[in-house]
Structures are given as C-alpha cells and as structure tokens.
C-alpha cells in the first residue's frame, strides 16, 4: 500500500496534510502518534471508507479510487479495538471472515489465533452461542475471535486499529505474537498503536503528528523523515 502526498479533510477540517509512506507486502508497518493525529483516517482511506481530497493511494500499484468499494474491501481484514461479535455461534462468528470457509478452515483459523483452547473449554465448543454481542466471552477472547475471523478471510491486507487497546499487557503481547505469526504468510499488516513497545515489533514505524509524517524508521536502519 502506498500513500503519495495524500490530503484529506472531514467537513473542511484538514486532517491529513501530505501523507506519503509505503506499507510493504509481508511486513508489519506500525502507525504511531498522538490521539487525533490522523492514524485511523489513514487506515480508513486505504480501505476507501472515504476518498482522499488529493494525492494517490495505491494497493498493489492500483489506484484505490478505481476499484469498487465492495471489491476493494475483499482485500482487507479489519481488526478494530471494539470487536463486533454477532448473536451467532462461535463457528459462524469466525466464518463471517469468508462465507465460503469450511468448518476445517474455521478450525484452522481458530487454532492460528490461539482460540481453540478456550473454545474447546466451552460446553458446546464451536456451537457455543455468543450472547448479546459477546457478553459471555472476555475481552482477550473477543479480540482473538476477531483475529481468527481475519485469518479465515485470508486477505492480502490486515488493518489492525489498536487491536490491543482494551487488554492488559500480557494479553496485548499474545495478540501481537499472533498478528506477527499470521503475517508471516505474506500479508501486509498495518498496525495502528499508541503503545511504543508493541510498535517495536513492527518492521517499519511511521510516526504521524497533526496529519503529517514526522518519522519513518525501518528496523535496523537509522531514522529518516
Ligand atoms: P487517530 O487515529 O490518530 O487518533 P483519527 O484519524 O481518528 O486520529 O482522527 C484525526 C482527526 O480527525 C481528529 O481530529 C478527529 O477528531 C477527526 N475525525 C476523525 N473521524 C472523524 C469523522 N468521522 N468526522 C469528523 N472528524 C473526524
């Protein structure tokens, strides 16, 4: 994914002022910076929730503006801080990532997201009903189910916006390790986080302040901006 001199405003209020960076395939790119600096906006523009006012955003070299939003969205799995689970079984909640996923695919995704152990402890296993959007699962379990859903979807790009936001530091590390292992299969992972420790796990750290890139560091190289 490449951003070239991207400008964007919400209702005339400028939010991004000339953002350029590359999130490479097979790498974790962390977007860091203060709250309100524009990180989420960057990820939403990449998935074309909105279009940039000017500049260019490409996915695999193709201008995202030329791709129908529904088609574009098939390229992304999105893991947000506030995961939405539906009043359905665990199996169906994971299968939502890709409607054609077989039960085997769902189980494999759950295993990769380290959900299988807690699912097996549920009385009804994969048939356990998720109540009221998730009142019978913990925050960490919800997050892992969301990741299992993303893995089942097998998308080229994963957008994770504060995926560890509500979790204690031990659970946060676990989630990061899972994200790291899933991206080894070649996905592009954009990770939005305010947690500097978690950002250190990325291959590249892009620092945004006030809608501008103020730092862009690759692991093992000197900082440049
Ligand atoms: P971050 O992810 O770094 O916290 P955001 O991209 O969410 O930053 O927000 C950047 C700025 O855009 C903030 O000032 C925020 O209030 C504003 N903003 C975000 N989403 C909207 C929206 N849907 N409508 C209007 N303003 C928004």
PDB file of N, CA and C in Angstrom, residues 73-118:
ATOM      1  N   UNK A  73     -12.775  -3.966  -0.547  1.00  0.00           N
ATOM      2  CA  UNK A  73     -12.865  -4.462   0.834  1.00  0.00           C
ATOM      3  C   UNK A  73     -12.536  -5.947   0.951  1.00  0.00           C
ATOM      4  N   UNK A  74     -12.691  -6.681  -0.153  1.00  0.00           N
ATOM      5  CA  UNK A  74     -12.325  -8.104  -0.130  1.00  0.00           C
ATOM      6  C   UNK A  74     -10.826  -8.293   0.102  1.00  0.00           C
ATOM      7  N   UNK A  75     -10.052  -7.221  -0.140  1.00  0.00           N
ATOM      8  CA  UNK A  75      -8.610  -7.306   0.053  1.00  0.00           C
ATOM      9  C   UNK A  75      -8.186  -7.057   1.496  1.00  0.00           C
ATOM     10  N   UNK A  76      -9.139  -6.652   2.321  1.00  0.00           N
ATOM     11  CA  UNK A  76      -8.779  -6.239   3.680  1.00  0.00           C
ATOM     12  C   UNK A  76      -9.488  -7.063   4.734  1.00  0.00           C
ATOM     13  N   UNK A  77      -8.750  -7.373   5.799  1.00  0.00           N
ATOM     14  CA  UNK A  77      -9.396  -7.825   7.035  1.00  0.00           C
ATOM     15  C   UNK A  77      -9.142  -6.701   8.038  1.00  0.00           C
ATOM     16  N   UNK A  78     -10.169  -6.314   8.736  1.00  0.00           N
ATOM     17  CA  UNK A  78     -10.054  -5.163   9.624  1.00  0.00           C
ATOM     18  C   UNK A  78     -10.285  -5.630  11.063  1.00  0.00           C
ATOM     19  N   UNK A  79      -9.303  -5.379  11.907  1.00  0.00           N
ATOM     20  CA  UNK A  79      -9.417  -5.741  13.327  1.00  0.00           C
ATOM     21  C   UNK A  79      -9.385  -4.446  14.127  1.00  0.00           C
ATOM     22  N   UNK A  80     -10.513  -4.055  14.657  1.00  0.00           N
ATOM     23  CA  UNK A  80     -10.568  -2.822  15.442  1.00  0.00           C
ATOM     24  C   UNK A  80     -10.530  -3.138  16.929  1.00  0.00           C
ATOM     25  N   UNK A  81     -10.359  -2.092  17.695  1.00  0.00           N
ATOM     26  CA  UNK A  81     -10.317  -2.232  19.157  1.00  0.00           C
ATOM     27  C   UNK A  81     -11.642  -2.763  19.696  1.00  0.00           C
ATOM     28  N   UNK A  82     -12.719  -2.216  19.169  1.00  0.00           N
ATOM     29  CA  UNK A  82     -14.026  -2.669  19.613  1.00  0.00           C
ATOM     30  C   UNK A  82     -14.570  -3.670  18.616  1.00  0.00           C
ATOM     31  N   UNK A  83     -14.347  -4.918  18.935  1.00  0.00           N
ATOM     32  CA  UNK A  83     -14.709  -6.001  18.038  1.00  0.00           C
ATOM     33  C   UNK A  83     -16.220  -6.188  18.061  1.00  0.00           C
ATOM     34  N   UNK A  84     -16.780  -6.419  16.883  1.00  0.00           N
ATOM     35  CA  UNK A  84     -18.207  -6.721  16.840  1.00  0.00           C
ATOM     36  C   UNK A  84     -18.400  -8.220  16.675  1.00  0.00           C
ATOM     37  N   UNK A  85     -19.001  -8.836  17.675  1.00  0.00           N
ATOM     38  CA  UNK A  85     -19.402 -10.232  17.537  1.00  0.00           C
ATOM     39  C   UNK A  85     -20.913 -10.244  17.390  1.00  0.00           C
ATOM     40  N   UNK A  86     -21.415 -11.255  16.683  1.00  0.00           N
ATOM     41  CA  UNK A  86     -22.851 -11.309  16.427  1.00  0.00           C
ATOM     42  C   UNK A  86     -23.496 -12.420  17.252  1.00  0.00           C
ATOM     43  N   UNK A  87     -24.792 -12.306  17.463  1.00  0.00           N
ATOM     44  CA  UNK A  87     -25.522 -13.312  18.235  1.00  0.00           C
ATOM     45  C   UNK A  87     -25.678 -14.568  17.385  1.00  0.00           C
ATOM     46  N   UNK A  88     -24.581 -15.278  17.263  1.00  0.00           N
ATOM     47  CA  UNK A  88     -24.474 -16.460  16.408  1.00  0.00           C
ATOM     48  C   UNK A  88     -23.521 -17.406  17.123  1.00  0.00           C
ATOM     49  N   UNK A  89     -23.291 -18.577  16.561  1.00  0.00           N
ATOM     50  CA  UNK A  89     -22.336 -19.500  17.183  1.00  0.00           C
ATOM     51  C   UNK A  89     -20.908 -18.986  16.978  1.00  0.00           C
ATOM     52  N   UNK A  90     -19.998 -19.540  17.767  1.00  0.00           N
ATOM     53  CA  UNK A  90     -18.575 -19.224  17.599  1.00  0.00           C
ATOM     54  C   UNK A  90     -18.159 -19.537  16.161  1.00  0.00           C
ATOM     55  N   UNK A  91     -18.578 -20.679  15.664  1.00  0.00           N
ATOM     56  CA  UNK A  91     -18.244 -21.113  14.297  1.00  0.00           C
ATOM     57  C   UNK A  91     -18.665 -20.050  13.275  1.00  0.00           C
ATOM     58  N   UNK A  92     -19.908 -19.590  13.385  1.00  0.00           N
ATOM     59  CA  UNK A  92     -20.405 -18.617  12.394  1.00  0.00           C
ATOM     60  C   UNK A  92     -19.743 -17.261  12.569  1.00  0.00           C
ATOM     61  N   UNK A  93     -19.400 -16.900  13.796  1.00  0.00           N
ATOM     62  CA  UNK A  93     -18.715 -15.630  14.004  1.00  0.00           C
ATOM     63  C   UNK A  93     -17.350 -15.610  13.325  1.00  0.00           C
ATOM     64  N   UNK A  94     -16.664 -16.731  13.329  1.00  0.00           N
ATOM     65  CA  UNK A  94     -15.357 -16.780  12.657  1.00  0.00           C
ATOM     66  C   UNK A  94     -15.551 -16.868  11.144  1.00  0.00           C
ATOM     67  N   UNK A  95     -16.568 -17.630  10.731  1.00  0.00           N
ATOM     68  CA  UNK A  95     -16.807 -17.822   9.288  1.00  0.00           C
ATOM     69  C   UNK A  95     -17.189 -16.513   8.593  1.00  0.00           C
ATOM     70  N   UNK A  96     -17.658 -15.533   9.352  1.00  0.00           N
ATOM     71  CA  UNK A  96     -18.015 -14.237   8.762  1.00  0.00           C
ATOM     72  C   UNK A  96     -16.886 -13.636   7.946  1.00  0.00           C
ATOM     73  N   UNK A  97     -15.638 -14.036   8.268  1.00  0.00           N
ATOM     74  CA  UNK A  97     -14.497 -13.528   7.501  1.00  0.00           C
ATOM     75  C   UNK A  97     -14.630 -13.865   6.020  1.00  0.00           C
ATOM     76  N   UNK A  98     -15.150 -15.076   5.751  1.00  0.00           N
ATOM     77  CA  UNK A  98     -15.284 -15.516   4.352  1.00  0.00           C
ATOM     78  C   UNK A  98     -16.402 -16.542   4.321  1.00  0.00           C
ATOM     79  N   UNK A  99     -17.479 -16.218   3.621  1.00  0.00           N
ATOM     80  CA  UNK A  99     -18.675 -17.057   3.731  1.00  0.00           C
ATOM     81  C   UNK A  99     -18.436 -18.476   3.231  1.00  0.00           C
ATOM     82  N   UNK A 100     -17.474 -18.660   2.303  1.00  0.00           N
ATOM     83  CA  UNK A 100     -17.220 -19.993   1.776  1.00  0.00           C
ATOM     84  C   UNK A 100     -16.297 -20.844   2.643  1.00  0.00           C
ATOM     85  N   UNK A 101     -15.839 -20.302   3.774  1.00  0.00           N
ATOM     86  CA  UNK A 101     -14.873 -21.044   4.591  1.00  0.00           C
ATOM     87  C   UNK A 101     -15.516 -22.330   5.137  1.00  0.00           C
ATOM     88  N   UNK A 102     -14.812 -23.456   5.002  1.00  0.00           N
ATOM     89  CA  UNK A 102     -15.333 -24.734   5.521  1.00  0.00           C
ATOM     90  C   UNK A 102     -15.137 -24.772   7.034  1.00  0.00           C
ATOM     91  N   UNK A 103     -15.792 -25.736   7.685  1.00  0.00           N
ATOM     92  CA  UNK A 103     -15.583 -25.900   9.127  1.00  0.00           C
ATOM     93  C   UNK A 103     -14.096 -26.115   9.426  1.00  0.00           C
ATOM     94  N   UNK A 104     -13.438 -26.850   8.541  1.00  0.00           N
ATOM     95  CA  UNK A 104     -11.997 -27.098   8.731  1.00  0.00           C
ATOM     96  C   UNK A 104     -11.205 -25.798   8.675  1.00  0.00           C
ATOM     97  N   UNK A 105     -11.559 -24.929   7.700  1.00  0.00           N
ATOM     98  CA  UNK A 105     -10.890 -23.624   7.583  1.00  0.00           C
ATOM     99  C   UNK A 105     -11.095 -22.824   8.870  1.00  0.00           C
ATOM    100  N   UNK A 106     -12.329 -22.863   9.379  1.00  0.00           N
ATOM    101  CA  UNK A 106     -12.641 -22.099  10.593  1.00  0.00           C
ATOM    102  C   UNK A 106     -11.811 -22.623  11.758  1.00  0.00           C
ATOM    103  N   UNK A 107     -11.721 -23.960  11.884  1.00  0.00           N
ATOM    104  CA  UNK A 107     -10.948 -24.543  12.990  1.00  0.00           C
ATOM    105  C   UNK A 107      -9.467 -24.201  12.863  1.00  0.00           C
ATOM    106  N   UNK A 108      -8.956 -24.212  11.631  1.00  0.00           N
ATOM    107  CA  UNK A 108      -7.544 -23.894  11.417  1.00  0.00           C
ATOM    108  C   UNK A 108      -7.277 -22.436  11.782  1.00  0.00           C
ATOM    109  N   UNK A 109      -8.214 -21.550  11.405  1.00  0.00           N
ATOM    110  CA  UNK A 109      -8.053 -20.123  11.717  1.00  0.00           C
ATOM    111  C   UNK A 109      -8.103 -19.915  13.235  1.00  0.00           C
ATOM    112  N   UNK A 110      -9.010 -20.638  13.899  1.00  0.00           N
ATOM    113  CA  UNK A 110      -9.135 -20.508  15.354  1.00  0.00           C
ATOM    114  C   UNK A 110      -7.855 -20.970  16.041  1.00  0.00           C
ATOM    115  N   UNK A 111      -7.261 -22.021  15.497  1.00  0.00           N
ATOM    116  CA  UNK A 111      -6.019 -22.536  16.080  1.00  0.00           C
ATOM    117  C   UNK A 111      -4.905 -21.505  15.905  1.00  0.00           C
ATOM    118  N   UNK A 112      -4.812 -20.926  14.694  1.00  0.00           N
ATOM    119  CA  UNK A 112      -3.766 -19.941  14.424  1.00  0.00           C
ATOM    120  C   UNK A 112      -3.922 -18.711  15.316  1.00  0.00           C
ATOM    121  N   UNK A 113      -5.158 -18.388  15.659  1.00  0.00           N
ATOM    122  CA  UNK A 113      -5.403 -17.222  16.518  1.00  0.00           C
ATOM    123  C   UNK A 113      -5.461 -17.615  17.999  1.00  0.00           C
ATOM    124  N   UNK A 114      -5.020 -18.832  18.278  1.00  0.00           N
ATOM    125  CA  UNK A 114      -4.988 -19.333  19.658  1.00  0.00           C
ATOM    126  C   UNK A 114      -6.343 -19.237  20.351  1.00  0.00           C
ATOM    127  N   UNK A 115      -7.383 -19.574  19.607  1.00  0.00           N
ATOM    128  CA  UNK A 115      -8.731 -19.604  20.176  1.00  0.00           C
ATOM    129  C   UNK A 115      -9.144 -21.030  20.519  1.00  0.00           C
ATOM    130  N   UNK A 116      -8.477 -22.016  19.899  1.00  0.00           N
ATOM    131  CA  UNK A 116      -9.001 -23.380  20.001  1.00  0.00           C
ATOM    132  C   UNK A 116      -9.106 -23.878  21.439  1.00  0.00           C
ATOM    133  N   UNK A 117      -8.126 -23.481  22.275  1.00  0.00           N
ATOM    134  CA  UNK A 117      -8.156 -23.988  23.650  1.00  0.00           C
ATOM    135  C   UNK A 117      -9.363 -23.491  24.421  1.00  0.00           C
ATOM    136  N   UNK A 118      -9.630 -22.184  24.315  1.00  0.00           N
ATOM    137  CA  UNK A 118     -10.772 -21.702  25.095  1.00  0.00           C
ATOM    138  C   UNK A 118     -12.096 -22.131  24.465  1.00  0.00           C
TER     139      UNK A 118
END
